[in-house]
Coordinates of C-alpha atoms in Angstrom, one line a residue:
M693 CA -43.2 1.6 231.2
P694 CA -41.9 -1.5 230.4
Q695 CA -44.0 -3.8 232.1
S696 CA -43.6 -7.7 229.9
T697 CA -41.6 -10.5 230.4
L698 CA -40.9 -11.0 225.6
Q699 CA -38.9 -7.5 226.3
P700 CA -36.4 -8.3 228.3
A701 CA -33.5 -5.8 230.1
G702 CA -32.0 -8.8 232.8
E703 CA -30.2 -11.7 232.0
A704 CA -32.8 -14.3 233.7
A705 CA -35.8 -12.4 231.7
E706 CA -34.1 -13.9 228.9
A707 CA -33.1 -17.0 230.2
I708 CA -37.1 -17.0 230.7
A709 CA -38.0 -16.0 226.3
L710 CA -36.1 -18.2 225.3
L711 CA -37.2 -20.8 227.3
F712 CA -40.8 -19.4 226.3
Y713 CA -40.6 -19.2 222.3
W714 CA -39.1 -22.8 222.2
M715 CA -42.4 -23.8 224.4
S716 CA -44.3 -22.4 222.2
A717 CA -42.3 -23.9 219.1
G718 CA -42.7 -27.1 220.3
A719 CA -47.0 -27.2 221.2
V720 CA -48.1 -25.2 217.6
V721 CA -45.7 -28.2 215.6
I722 CA -48.4 -30.2 218.9
W723 CA -50.6 -28.6 217.5
I724 CA -50.1 -28.6 213.9
I725 CA -50.5 -32.5 214.3
V726 CA -53.3 -33.8 216.0
V727 CA -55.4 -30.5 213.8
G728 CA -53.9 -32.2 210.5
L729 CA -55.2 -35.2 211.4
A730 CA -58.1 -33.9 213.0
V731 CA -59.1 -31.9 209.0
Y732 CA -57.0 -35.6 207.2
A733 CA -59.7 -37.7 208.7
I734 CA -63.1 -35.1 208.0
Y735 CA -62.1 -35.0 204.2
Q736 CA -60.8 -38.3 203.4
P737 CA -64.1 -40.6 205.2
G738 CA -64.0 -43.8 205.0
Q739 CA -62.8 -47.3 205.7
H740 CA -58.6 -46.8 206.4
H741 CA -56.4 -49.1 206.6
P742 CA -56.2 -50.3 210.5
Q743 CA -52.2 -50.5 210.4
T744 CA -51.9 -47.4 209.3
I745 CA -54.7 -45.1 211.1
K746 CA -52.7 -47.5 214.2
R747 CA -49.5 -46.1 213.5
W748 CA -50.6 -41.9 212.4
V749 CA -52.2 -42.7 216.4
I750 CA -49.2 -43.8 218.1
G751 CA -46.9 -42.3 216.4
G752 CA -48.6 -38.5 216.2
G753 CA -50.6 -38.8 219.4
A754 CA -47.8 -40.6 221.7
V755 CA -44.3 -40.8 220.0
F756 CA -44.1 -37.3 218.7
P757 CA -45.3 -35.2 221.7
T758 CA -43.1 -37.4 223.6
I759 CA -40.0 -36.7 221.7
V760 CA -40.7 -33.3 221.7
L761 CA -41.7 -32.8 225.1
T762 CA -38.3 -35.1 226.2
G763 CA -36.2 -31.7 223.8
L764 CA -38.4 -29.0 225.7
L765 CA -37.6 -30.5 229.3
C766 CA -33.8 -30.6 228.3
V767 CA -33.4 -26.5 227.3
S768 CA -35.4 -26.3 230.2
L769 CA -33.7 -27.8 232.8
P770 CA -30.2 -26.5 232.3
M771 CA -31.6 -22.8 233.1
M772 CA -32.5 -24.5 236.7
P773 CA -28.9 -23.7 238.7
E774 CA -28.3 -20.5 236.8
L775 CA -31.4 -18.2 238.0
Q776 CA -31.6 -20.1 241.8
R777 CA -28.1 -20.0 242.4
P778 CA -27.2 -17.2 245.2
A779 CA -25.6 -13.6 243.5
P780 CA -22.5 -13.7 244.5
Q781 CA -20.2 -12.7 248.3
G782 CA -20.2 -8.6 248.3
S783 CA -23.2 -8.7 245.6
L784 CA -25.3 -5.0 246.3
Q785 CA -28.3 -6.7 249.3
V786 CA -31.7 -5.2 248.9
H787 CA -35.0 -6.0 251.0
V788 CA -37.8 -5.6 250.0
S789 CA -40.6 -6.1 252.1
G790 CA -44.6 -6.9 250.8
V791 CA -47.4 -4.4 252.1
R792 CA -51.0 -4.2 252.4
W793 CA -51.1 -2.2 249.9
W794 CA -47.2 -0.8 249.2
W795 CA -43.6 -1.8 249.3
R796 CA -40.8 -1.3 251.5
I797 CA -37.4 -1.2 249.9
T798 CA -33.9 -1.6 252.2
Y799 CA -31.2 -1.5 250.5
H800 CA -28.0 -3.1 253.3
I801 CA -25.1 -1.7 251.7
D802 CA -22.7 -2.2 254.4
D803 CA -22.3 -4.4 257.6
E804 CA -23.1 -0.3 259.6
T805 CA -25.2 1.3 256.5
V806 CA -28.0 0.8 255.9
V807 CA -31.5 2.4 254.2
E808 CA -34.5 3.4 253.5
T809 CA -36.5 3.9 250.8
A810 CA -40.3 2.9 249.2
N811 CA -42.0 1.7 246.5
E812 CA -39.1 1.9 243.7
I813 CA -35.9 0.7 243.3
R814 CA -33.0 1.6 241.7
L815 CA -30.5 -1.0 240.5
P816 CA -26.4 -0.8 238.9
V817 CA -27.4 -2.5 235.5
G818 CA -24.0 -5.1 234.7
R819 CA -24.2 -6.5 238.5
P820 CA -25.2 -9.0 239.7
V821 CA -27.4 -7.5 242.9
E822 CA -29.8 -10.5 245.6
F823 CA -32.7 -9.4 246.2
K824 CA -34.5 -11.0 250.0
L825 CA -38.6 -11.0 249.7
D826 CA -40.0 -11.0 252.8
S827 CA -44.2 -9.7 253.8
E828 CA -45.6 -8.4 256.9
D829 CA -49.0 -9.2 256.5
V830 CA -50.2 -12.1 253.6
I831 CA -49.4 -13.6 251.3
H832 CA -47.8 -11.0 248.2
S833 CA -45.8 -12.5 245.2
F834 CA -42.7 -10.4 243.9
W835 CA -42.3 -9.3 240.0
I836 CA -40.0 -7.1 237.3
P837 CA -41.2 -9.1 234.2
A838 CA -38.8 -7.2 232.3
L839 CA -35.9 -8.3 235.1
G840 CA -36.7 -11.7 235.4
G841 CA -39.1 -14.0 237.8
K842 CA -41.7 -14.3 240.3
V843 CA -41.1 -15.2 243.7
D844 CA -43.9 -15.6 246.6
M845 CA -43.7 -13.3 249.8
M846 CA -45.0 -15.3 252.4
P847 CA -45.2 -13.7 256.8
G848 CA -42.6 -15.4 259.3
R849 CA -40.2 -16.6 255.7
Q850 CA -37.3 -15.2 254.2
T851 CA -37.5 -16.0 250.7
R852 CA -34.3 -14.2 247.6
L853 CA -34.2 -13.7 243.9
K854 CA -31.2 -13.3 242.1
L855 CA -31.5 -10.8 239.0
H856 CA -28.8 -9.3 236.5
P857 CA -29.7 -6.2 234.6
T858 CA -28.2 -5.5 231.3
R859 CA -29.9 -2.5 230.0
V860 CA -31.3 0.3 230.6
G861 CA -34.1 1.7 232.0
T862 CA -37.1 2.9 233.6
F863 CA -39.8 -0.9 234.3
R864 CA -42.3 -2.0 235.9
G865 CA -42.9 -4.3 239.3
V866 CA -45.9 -6.0 239.8
C867 CA -47.3 -8.0 243.2
A868 CA -48.7 -11.3 241.4
E869 CA -50.8 -13.0 243.8
F870 CA -54.1 -11.7 244.7
C871 CA -53.8 -9.7 248.3
G872 CA -57.1 -7.5 248.7
A873 CA -58.9 -4.9 248.0
A874 CA -56.0 -2.6 246.0
H875 CA -54.0 -5.0 244.6
A876 CA -53.7 -4.8 241.8
Q877 CA -52.4 -1.6 242.6
M878 CA -49.4 -2.5 244.3
N879 CA -47.2 -1.4 242.2
F880 CA -43.4 -0.2 241.5
D881 CA -41.1 2.0 239.5
V882 CA -38.1 -0.2 238.4
V883 CA -35.1 2.2 238.1
V884 CA -31.8 0.7 236.2
M885 CA -29.2 2.6 235.7
P886 CA -25.3 3.5 235.3
A887 CA -23.2 2.1 237.2
D888 CA -21.8 5.4 238.8
E889 CA -24.9 7.0 238.0
F890 CA -26.1 4.5 240.2
D891 CA -23.8 4.9 243.4
S892 CA -23.5 8.6 243.2
W893 CA -28.0 8.1 243.7
L894 CA -26.6 5.4 246.2
K895 CA -24.7 7.7 248.4
Q896 CA -28.1 9.9 248.8
L897 CA -29.6 8.9 248.9
T898 CA -28.3 7.7 252.6
R899 CA -27.7 12.3 253.0
P900 CA -30.8 12.5 255.1
T901 CA -33.4 14.3 253.3
A902 CA -32.6 18.3 251.7
S903 CA -36.6 20.6 252.8
S904 CA -37.1 23.1 250.1
Q905 CA -36.9 26.4 252.0
E906 CA -40.2 28.4 249.9
P907 CA -42.3 29.6 252.8
A908 CA -44.9 27.3 251.0
A909 CA -43.5 24.5 252.3
V910 CA -42.0 26.1 255.6
A911 CA -45.9 25.3 256.3
G912 CA -46.2 22.8 254.2
E913 CA -43.9 21.2 257.2
K914 CA -46.0 23.2 260.3
H915 CA -48.5 21.1 258.8
F916 CA -46.8 17.7 257.9
F917 CA -46.3 17.0 261.8
A918 CA -49.0 19.0 263.2
V919 CA -51.5 17.0 261.0
G920 CA -50.3 13.6 263.1
C921 CA -48.2 12.3 259.3
H922 CA -45.2 12.3 261.3
A923 CA -47.2 9.2 263.4
C924 CA -46.6 6.8 260.1
H925 CA -43.7 8.5 258.1
A926 CA -40.6 8.4 258.9
I927 CA -38.5 11.3 257.2
R928 CA -34.3 11.7 258.4
G929 CA -33.0 14.5 259.1
T930 CA -36.1 15.9 261.1
D931 CA -38.5 14.7 264.4
A932 CA -40.1 12.5 261.9
K933 CA -39.6 8.2 263.1
G934 CA -43.2 7.1 261.8
S935 CA -42.6 3.3 260.5
M936 CA -46.0 2.8 260.3
G937 CA -46.4 4.1 256.3
P938 CA -44.0 4.0 253.7
D939 CA -40.3 6.6 254.2
L940 CA -41.2 10.1 253.0
T941 CA -36.8 10.6 252.4
H942 CA -35.7 11.8 249.1
F943 CA -39.9 12.2 248.2
G944 CA -39.3 14.3 246.0
S945 CA -36.7 12.9 243.7
R946 CA -39.7 9.0 243.3
P947 CA -41.3 8.9 239.3
S948 CA -44.6 8.2 241.0
I949 CA -47.2 8.2 244.8
A950 CA -48.8 5.7 246.3
A951 CA -46.9 2.3 245.2
G952 CA -46.8 3.4 240.8
L953 CA -50.5 4.2 241.5
L954 CA -50.3 8.4 239.8
P955 CA -47.3 10.1 238.4
N956 CA -45.2 12.4 241.0
N957 CA -46.7 16.4 240.6
H958 CA -48.0 18.6 242.8
A959 CA -51.9 18.0 241.7
N960 CA -51.8 13.8 242.7
L961 CA -49.9 15.1 245.8
V962 CA -52.7 17.3 246.9
R963 CA -55.0 14.9 245.4
W964 CA -53.2 11.8 247.5
I965 CA -53.7 13.5 250.7
T966 CA -57.6 14.9 250.7
E967 CA -58.8 11.9 248.7
T968 CA -57.1 8.4 250.2
D969 CA -59.4 6.6 250.1
R970 CA -61.5 7.2 246.6
V971 CA -58.2 7.1 245.1
K972 CA -57.4 3.7 246.3
P973 CA -59.3 2.1 248.5
G974 CA -59.1 0.1 251.2
V975 CA -55.4 1.5 252.9
D976 CA -54.2 2.5 255.7
M977 CA -53.6 6.0 255.2
P978 CA -56.9 7.8 256.4
A979 CA -58.1 10.8 254.3
F980 CA -58.4 14.5 255.7
H981 CA -61.4 15.1 253.2
A982 CA -62.2 18.2 256.1
M983 CA -58.6 19.6 255.3
D984 CA -58.1 22.7 253.9
R985 CA -57.1 23.2 249.6
Q986 CA -53.8 25.4 250.6
Q987 CA -53.5 23.8 253.0
A988 CA -53.0 20.2 252.4
A989 CA -50.8 21.8 248.9
E990 CA -48.7 23.2 251.1
I991 CA -48.4 19.7 252.6
A992 CA -47.3 19.1 249.0
T993 CA -45.6 21.3 247.8
F994 CA -43.1 20.6 251.1
L995 CA -43.0 17.2 250.3
E996 CA -42.1 17.2 246.8
G997 CA -39.5 19.5 247.7
L998 CA -37.5 16.2 250.0
K999 CA -34.7 15.9 247.0

């Protein structure tokens, strides 16, 4: 999926990409002049008129770069107020907490309705969104390159970011601050949807999960509670009320597992349950190496049915 600032799908990313092109153009012009002077000096040996040398050194080495850099400053400064301005009153608010090495995501739908999910953010196209960002452990950095700039997430302090998606699609978000062993595996999916589809999805997100009633899923639910998964994970609509790990309500509808590391399918789920420490070294979730393969498969079937 796209993870490039130069493939913008949001107003902030478009401004950042434009600034990049302007700065690249200015740098290329300065580089051409400096290298041109060096080539001239190499291939035109001998004495040169002192006044000519002085004009080239001062003009090409000081005056022209100053003019170019001043122009770039004039291009970039007007962008800053809009990039820093909060989203309009009444905009969707999303609270994101960085946790080694996954993302706790909470949608504030209104003053009374708050719903939690994990490792996946869905946004409506054409609407501004206000992100409230913090960390539960170490410094992280929230970045969706295709939608906007990056903002640090620090323990004990809340930062903010406004994003305004302009194009429907699925994009990649990352942690842009080294935060430990699994830093490179701390990613998340960003799905930008038509506004009406997003409203339907958000309404569905507030509802308790509807698990599958096929025999393997029913058996998997029993195993889920028997081995203690509910102590760390919550599933709305069940007795699972844990808060240390990601919320698993509607887990089956997410495109990936392990914070964007693996596609969400049956084989990867079984592998994640039984070989957690090998798939993603350093995570707090214990690996159930001794678990019976069929038992793990039934838990995977139960989780796949949470939609």
